[in-house]
Amino acid sequence: MPSQPALGLRFGWATDPGLVRPSNEDAILILSIVYQGSRELLPLGLFLVADGMGGHRGGEQASDLAVREIARYLTARLLIPHLAHRGPDHPIKEVLEESLQVANAQILQMVPGGGTTVVGALVVGDSVHLIHVGDSRAYLVWPDRLEQLTEDHSLIQRMISLKGLSEEEAAGVPRNVLYQALGHPSRLNPGYRRVSLPRDAWLMLCTDGLWGEVPEAQILRIIWESASPQEACQRLVQEAKTAGGHDNISVILVGR
C-alpha cells in the first residue's frame, strides 16, 4: 500500500463482532483535524480502540463509555488548545493518563462489573503519543516487519517479562487474564510511549480479535498489498473471521 504525502492524516478503520460472540463489545472513536490556511497548524488525530469485558451489557457499555469520556476530556485539554495555536496546560503524557483515570472512575460508577481495555494514539504531525491499559495493542507497520509498541497488561506477558519465560514455555497460561483494565478496582497504571510516525510506516491499533487470530506475516502482507488504509482494515477483519473469528475484531490504521 503506497504511503504518499497527503494533506492531514490518512486512516481507515473496521470493527466486527466475529463469528462466535453474539454482539460486538468493542468500540472505536476517531477525531481528525485537517487545516489549510494562512497559519501553520499541524495535522492532529485522536484514535481510540477499546475491547469491552464483563458480559454483553457490561462490556459494551464500558468500552462505549471509555472512548467517549477519553475523547471528551482530551478535546477540552488538548484539541481546543491546539486549535488556539497554544500548547496544553500540562505535559501530554499527564493529560493522557488523566483521561484514562476519568474514564475509569466513570466506568466504576456507571457500569459496575464491566470493564474494558483501551489503546489510544494522539498523533500531532509526525509525533505519536500512545496510551494503553490491557491487551489491545499498537504497532508500527514497516514494509518488512511489525514492531509492537505496547506491552500487554496480561498475566502471560508478566510471566514472560519477570520470569524470563519464552512464549512457548508460557503457552499453558490463559492469554486473556489481565491485571489492568478500565473498570478494575485496583490502582490504574497506564502504559505510555512516544514514537515518531515515519512516512514509510503505518500505525496500527487493534484488539486481540485481530492479533490473536492472524499471523503477523499475514497482517503485513494485507496492509502493504491494499490500495488504501480503509481497504486494508476491511481485509484484516475478514482474515480474522476466516481464521475463526473467535472474538470481536477491531482495527485502525493511520499514516501520514
PDB file of N, CA and C in Angstrom, residues 23-82:
ATOM      1  N   SER A  23     -22.545 -10.372  20.128  1.00  0.00           N
ATOM      2  CA  SER A  23     -22.585  -8.930  19.896  1.00  0.00           C
ATOM      3  C   SER A  23     -21.164  -8.390  19.873  1.00  0.00           C
ATOM      4  N   ASN A  24     -21.029  -7.152  19.467  1.00  0.00           N
ATOM      5  CA  ASN A  24     -19.727  -6.506  19.391  1.00  0.00           C
ATOM      6  C   ASN A  24     -19.536  -5.615  20.617  1.00  0.00           C
ATOM      7  N   GLU A  25     -18.628  -6.011  21.511  1.00  0.00           N
ATOM      8  CA  GLU A  25     -18.351  -5.230  22.718  1.00  0.00           C
ATOM      9  C   GLU A  25     -17.149  -4.304  22.537  1.00  0.00           C
ATOM     10  N   ASP A  26     -16.580  -4.245  21.314  1.00  0.00           N
ATOM     11  CA  ASP A  26     -15.512  -3.299  21.012  1.00  0.00           C
ATOM     12  C   ASP A  26     -16.111  -1.930  20.721  1.00  0.00           C
ATOM     13  N   ALA A  27     -15.288  -0.896  20.876  1.00  0.00           N
ATOM     14  CA  ALA A  27     -15.692   0.461  20.496  1.00  0.00           C
ATOM     15  C   ALA A  27     -14.492   1.157  19.867  1.00  0.00           C
ATOM     16  N   ILE A  28     -14.758   1.971  18.862  1.00  0.00           N
ATOM     17  CA  ILE A  28     -13.735   2.755  18.157  1.00  0.00           C
ATOM     18  C   ILE A  28     -14.187   4.210  18.146  1.00  0.00           C
ATOM     19  N   LEU A  29     -13.240   5.123  18.327  1.00  0.00           N
ATOM     20  CA  LEU A  29     -13.537   6.547  18.183  1.00  0.00           C
ATOM     21  C   LEU A  29     -12.363   7.224  17.486  1.00  0.00           C
ATOM     22  N   ILE A  30     -12.670   8.063  16.494  1.00  0.00           N
ATOM     23  CA  ILE A  30     -11.648   8.769  15.728  1.00  0.00           C
ATOM     24  C   ILE A  30     -12.026  10.237  15.625  1.00  0.00           C
ATOM     25  N   LEU A  31     -11.085  11.112  15.967  1.00  0.00           N
ATOM     26  CA  LEU A  31     -11.212  12.547  15.738  1.00  0.00           C
ATOM     27  C   LEU A  31      -9.990  12.981  14.932  1.00  0.00           C
ATOM     28  N   SER A  32     -10.207  13.690  13.825  1.00  0.00           N
ATOM     29  CA  SER A  32      -9.083  14.107  12.987  1.00  0.00           C
ATOM     30  C   SER A  32      -9.276  15.551  12.542  1.00  0.00           C
ATOM     31  N   ILE A  33      -8.215  16.340  12.672  1.00  0.00           N
ATOM     32  CA  ILE A  33      -8.248  17.746  12.280  1.00  0.00           C
ATOM     33  C   ILE A  33      -7.328  17.948  11.078  1.00  0.00           C
ATOM     34  N   VAL A  34      -7.891  18.481   9.999  1.00  0.00           N
ATOM     35  CA  VAL A  34      -7.118  18.860   8.823  1.00  0.00           C
ATOM     36  C   VAL A  34      -7.284  20.360   8.627  1.00  0.00           C
ATOM     37  N   TYR A  35      -6.177  21.052   8.446  1.00  0.00           N
ATOM     38  CA  TYR A  35      -6.230  22.514   8.344  1.00  0.00           C
ATOM     39  C   TYR A  35      -5.339  22.985   7.207  1.00  0.00           C
ATOM     40  N   GLN A  36      -5.871  23.900   6.408  1.00  0.00           N
ATOM     41  CA  GLN A  36      -5.058  24.569   5.401  1.00  0.00           C
ATOM     42  C   GLN A  36      -5.464  26.031   5.400  1.00  0.00           C
ATOM     43  N   GLY A  37      -4.551  26.907   5.797  1.00  0.00           N
ATOM     44  CA  GLY A  37      -4.863  28.321   5.911  1.00  0.00           C
ATOM     45  C   GLY A  37      -3.598  29.140   5.992  1.00  0.00           C
ATOM     46  N   SER A  38      -3.740  30.342   6.508  1.00  0.00           N
ATOM     47  CA  SER A  38      -2.616  31.279   6.499  1.00  0.00           C
ATOM     48  C   SER A  38      -1.622  31.010   7.617  1.00  0.00           C
ATOM     49  N   ARG A  39      -2.031  30.272   8.655  1.00  0.00           N
ATOM     50  CA  ARG A  39      -1.130  29.962   9.760  1.00  0.00           C
ATOM     51  C   ARG A  39      -0.928  28.457   9.835  1.00  0.00           C
ATOM     52  N   GLU A  40       0.267  28.034  10.188  1.00  0.00           N
ATOM     53  CA  GLU A  40       0.564  26.609  10.250  1.00  0.00           C
ATOM     54  C   GLU A  40      -0.174  25.953  11.417  1.00  0.00           C
ATOM     55  N   LEU A  41      -0.780  24.811  11.156  1.00  0.00           N
ATOM     56  CA  LEU A  41      -1.412  24.006  12.192  1.00  0.00           C
ATOM     57  C   LEU A  41      -1.159  22.551  11.832  1.00  0.00           C
ATOM     58  N   LEU A  42      -0.411  21.877  12.659  1.00  0.00           N
ATOM     59  CA  LEU A  42      -0.045  20.502  12.357  1.00  0.00           C
ATOM     60  C   LEU A  42      -1.282  19.608  12.300  1.00  0.00           C
ATOM     61  N   PRO A  43      -1.290  18.628  11.383  1.00  0.00           N
ATOM     62  CA  PRO A  43      -2.381  17.643  11.405  1.00  0.00           C
ATOM     63  C   PRO A  43      -2.454  16.980  12.771  1.00  0.00           C
ATOM     64  N   LEU A  44      -3.663  16.773  13.258  1.00  0.00           N
ATOM     65  CA  LEU A  44      -3.847  16.189  14.579  1.00  0.00           C
ATOM     66  C   LEU A  44      -4.948  15.139  14.512  1.00  0.00           C
ATOM     67  N   GLY A  45      -4.727  14.027  15.184  1.00  0.00           N
ATOM     68  CA  GLY A  45      -5.746  12.996  15.232  1.00  0.00           C
ATOM     69  C   GLY A  45      -5.739  12.267  16.559  1.00  0.00           C
ATOM     70  N   LEU A  46      -6.921  11.889  17.012  1.00  0.00           N
ATOM     71  CA  LEU A  46      -7.070  11.059  18.202  1.00  0.00           C
ATOM     72  C   LEU A  46      -7.746   9.767  17.761  1.00  0.00           C
ATOM     73  N   PHE A  47      -7.107   8.649  18.074  1.00  0.00           N
ATOM     74  CA  PHE A  47      -7.578   7.339  17.634  1.00  0.00           C
ATOM     75  C   PHE A  47      -7.668   6.417  18.850  1.00  0.00           C
ATOM     76  N   LEU A  48      -8.841   5.839  19.081  1.00  0.00           N
ATOM     77  CA  LEU A  48      -9.082   5.021  20.272  1.00  0.00           C
ATOM     78  C   LEU A  48      -9.738   3.704  19.891  1.00  0.00           C
ATOM     79  N   VAL A  49      -9.260   2.628  20.496  1.00  0.00           N
ATOM     80  CA  VAL A  49      -9.854   1.301  20.345  1.00  0.00           C
ATOM     81  C   VAL A  49     -10.018   0.708  21.737  1.00  0.00           C
ATOM     82  N   ALA A  50     -11.202   0.213  22.046  1.00  0.00           N
ATOM     83  CA  ALA A  50     -11.477  -0.392  23.352  1.00  0.00           C
ATOM     84  C   ALA A  50     -12.147  -1.739  23.167  1.00  0.00           C
ATOM     85  N   ASP A  51     -11.797  -2.685  24.028  1.00  0.00           N
ATOM     86  CA  ASP A  51     -12.314  -4.052  23.982  1.00  0.00           C
ATOM     87  C   ASP A  51     -13.023  -4.338  25.300  1.00  0.00           C
ATOM     88  N   GLY A  52     -14.356  -4.341  25.274  1.00  0.00           N
ATOM     89  CA  GLY A  52     -15.146  -4.475  26.484  1.00  0.00           C
ATOM     90  C   GLY A  52     -15.132  -5.876  27.069  1.00  0.00           C
ATOM     91  N   MET A  53     -15.281  -5.947  28.390  1.00  0.00           N
ATOM     92  CA  MET A  53     -15.294  -7.214  29.117  1.00  0.00           C
ATOM     93  C   MET A  53     -16.415  -7.173  30.153  1.00  0.00           C
ATOM     94  N   GLY A  54     -16.846  -8.356  30.574  1.00  0.00           N
ATOM     95  CA  GLY A  54     -17.832  -8.418  31.642  1.00  0.00           C
ATOM     96  C   GLY A  54     -19.213  -8.789  31.165  1.00  0.00           C
ATOM     97  N   GLY A  55     -19.286  -9.488  30.026  1.00  0.00           N
ATOM     98  CA  GLY A  55     -20.588  -9.863  29.502  1.00  0.00           C
ATOM     99  C   GLY A  55     -21.129  -8.813  28.558  1.00  0.00           C
ATOM    100  N   HIS A  56     -22.168  -9.167  27.818  1.00  0.00           N
ATOM    101  CA  HIS A  56     -22.701  -8.311  26.766  1.00  0.00           C
ATOM    102  C   HIS A  56     -22.965  -6.883  27.244  1.00  0.00           C
ATOM    103  N   ARG A  57     -23.792  -6.738  28.275  1.00  0.00           N
ATOM    104  CA  ARG A  57     -24.181  -5.390  28.706  1.00  0.00           C
ATOM    105  C   ARG A  57     -23.001  -4.635  29.316  1.00  0.00           C
ATOM    106  N   GLY A  58     -22.266  -5.293  30.229  1.00  0.00           N
ATOM    107  CA  GLY A  58     -21.167  -4.612  30.904  1.00  0.00           C
ATOM    108  C   GLY A  58     -20.039  -4.245  29.969  1.00  0.00           C
ATOM    109  N   GLY A  59     -19.635  -5.166  29.102  1.00  0.00           N
ATOM    110  CA  GLY A  59     -18.536  -4.892  28.191  1.00  0.00           C
ATOM    111  C   GLY A  59     -18.869  -3.838  27.173  1.00  0.00           C
ATOM    112  N   GLU A  60     -20.054  -3.924  26.611  1.00  0.00           N
ATOM    113  CA  GLU A  60     -20.465  -2.964  25.591  1.00  0.00           C
ATOM    114  C   GLU A  60     -20.557  -1.557  26.163  1.00  0.00           C
ATOM    115  N   GLN A  61     -21.146  -1.425  27.336  1.00  0.00           N
ATOM    116  CA  GLN A  61     -21.276  -0.110  27.954  1.00  0.00           C
ATOM    117  C   GLN A  61     -19.924   0.430  28.407  1.00  0.00           C
ATOM    118  N   ALA A  62     -19.057  -0.437  28.927  1.00  0.00           N
ATOM    119  CA  ALA A  62     -17.758   0.021  29.416  1.00  0.00           C
ATOM    120  C   ALA A  62     -16.882   0.543  28.281  1.00  0.00           C
ATOM    121  N   SER A  63     -16.825  -0.179  27.163  1.00  0.00           N
ATOM    122  CA  SER A  63     -15.995   0.272  26.049  1.00  0.00           C
ATOM    123  C   SER A  63     -16.547   1.560  25.438  1.00  0.00           C
ATOM    124  N   ASP A  64     -17.875   1.629  25.318  1.00  0.00           N
ATOM    125  CA  ASP A  64     -18.511   2.833  24.779  1.00  0.00           C
ATOM    126  C   ASP A  64     -18.218   4.043  25.665  1.00  0.00           C
ATOM    127  N   LEU A  65     -18.386   3.873  26.964  1.00  0.00           N
ATOM    128  CA  LEU A  65     -18.139   4.966  27.905  1.00  0.00           C
ATOM    129  C   LEU A  65     -16.673   5.373  27.901  1.00  0.00           C
ATOM    130  N   ALA A  66     -15.785   4.402  27.796  1.00  0.00           N
ATOM    131  CA  ALA A  66     -14.354   4.685  27.831  1.00  0.00           C
ATOM    132  C   ALA A  66     -13.936   5.608  26.691  1.00  0.00           C
ATOM    133  N   VAL A  67     -14.274   5.255  25.457  1.00  0.00           N
ATOM    134  CA  VAL A  67     -13.804   6.067  24.330  1.00  0.00           C
ATOM    135  C   VAL A  67     -14.457   7.449  24.333  1.00  0.00           C
ATOM    136  N   ARG A  68     -15.713   7.536  24.749  1.00  0.00           N
ATOM    137  CA  ARG A  68     -16.370   8.841  24.769  1.00  0.00           C
ATOM    138  C   ARG A  68     -15.809   9.743  25.867  1.00  0.00           C
ATOM    139  N   GLU A  69     -15.562   9.195  27.055  1.00  0.00           N
ATOM    140  CA  GLU A  69     -15.028  10.002  28.147  1.00  0.00           C
ATOM    141  C   GLU A  69     -13.586  10.442  27.864  1.00  0.00           C
ATOM    142  N   ILE A  70     -12.782   9.541  27.327  1.00  0.00           N
ATOM    143  CA  ILE A  70     -11.401   9.905  26.984  1.00  0.00           C
ATOM    144  C   ILE A  70     -11.399  11.013  25.935  1.00  0.00           C
ATOM    145  N   ALA A  71     -12.218  10.860  24.898  1.00  0.00           N
ATOM    146  CA  ALA A  71     -12.273  11.869  23.842  1.00  0.00           C
ATOM    147  C   ALA A  71     -12.788  13.207  24.363  1.00  0.00           C
ATOM    148  N   ARG A  72     -13.792  13.155  25.225  1.00  0.00           N
ATOM    149  CA  ARG A  72     -14.328  14.403  25.784  1.00  0.00           C
ATOM    150  C   ARG A  72     -13.258  15.144  26.578  1.00  0.00           C
ATOM    151  N   TYR A  73     -12.542  14.417  27.419  1.00  0.00           N
ATOM    152  CA  TYR A  73     -11.510  15.027  28.260  1.00  0.00           C
ATOM    153  C   TYR A  73     -10.385  15.609  27.407  1.00  0.00           C
ATOM    154  N   LEU A  74      -9.947  14.853  26.416  1.00  0.00           N
ATOM    155  CA  LEU A  74      -8.823  15.302  25.594  1.00  0.00           C
ATOM    156  C   LEU A  74      -9.211  16.426  24.649  1.00  0.00           C
ATOM    157  N   THR A  75     -10.482  16.455  24.226  1.00  0.00           N
ATOM    158  CA  THR A  75     -10.937  17.571  23.390  1.00  0.00           C
ATOM    159  C   THR A  75     -10.789  18.889  24.134  1.00  0.00           C
ATOM    160  N   ALA A  76     -11.176  18.900  25.399  1.00  0.00           N
ATOM    161  CA  ALA A  76     -11.110  20.130  26.194  1.00  0.00           C
ATOM    162  C   ALA A  76      -9.673  20.528  26.512  1.00  0.00           C
ATOM    163  N   ARG A  77      -8.809  19.568  26.764  1.00  0.00           N
ATOM    164  CA  ARG A  77      -7.470  19.889  27.274  1.00  0.00           C
ATOM    165  C   ARG A  77      -6.350  19.819  26.243  1.00  0.00           C
ATOM    166  N   LEU A  78      -6.636  19.212  25.080  1.00  0.00           N
ATOM    167  CA  LEU A  78      -5.595  19.126  24.052  1.00  0.00           C
ATOM    168  C   LEU A  78      -6.053  19.653  22.695  1.00  0.00           C
ATOM    169  N   LEU A  79      -7.223  19.222  22.219  1.00  0.00           N
ATOM    170  CA  LEU A  79      -7.638  19.606  20.881  1.00  0.00           C
ATOM    171  C   LEU A  79      -8.004  21.083  20.787  1.00  0.00           C
ATOM    172  N   ILE A  80      -8.752  21.600  21.752  1.00  0.00           N
ATOM    173  CA  ILE A  80      -9.135  23.013  21.717  1.00  0.00           C
ATOM    174  C   ILE A  80      -7.913  23.927  21.864  1.00  0.00           C
ATOM    175  N   PRO A  81      -6.991  23.658  22.811  1.00  0.00           N
ATOM    176  CA  PRO A  81      -5.757  24.460  22.836  1.00  0.00           C
ATOM    177  C   PRO A  81      -4.969  24.381  21.523  1.00  0.00           C
ATOM    178  N   HIS A  82      -4.958  23.224  20.872  1.00  0.00           N
ATOM    179  CA  HIS A  82      -4.259  23.078  19.596  1.00  0.00           C
ATOM    180  C   HIS A  82      -4.866  24.009  18.547  1.00  0.00           C
TER     181      HIS A  82
END
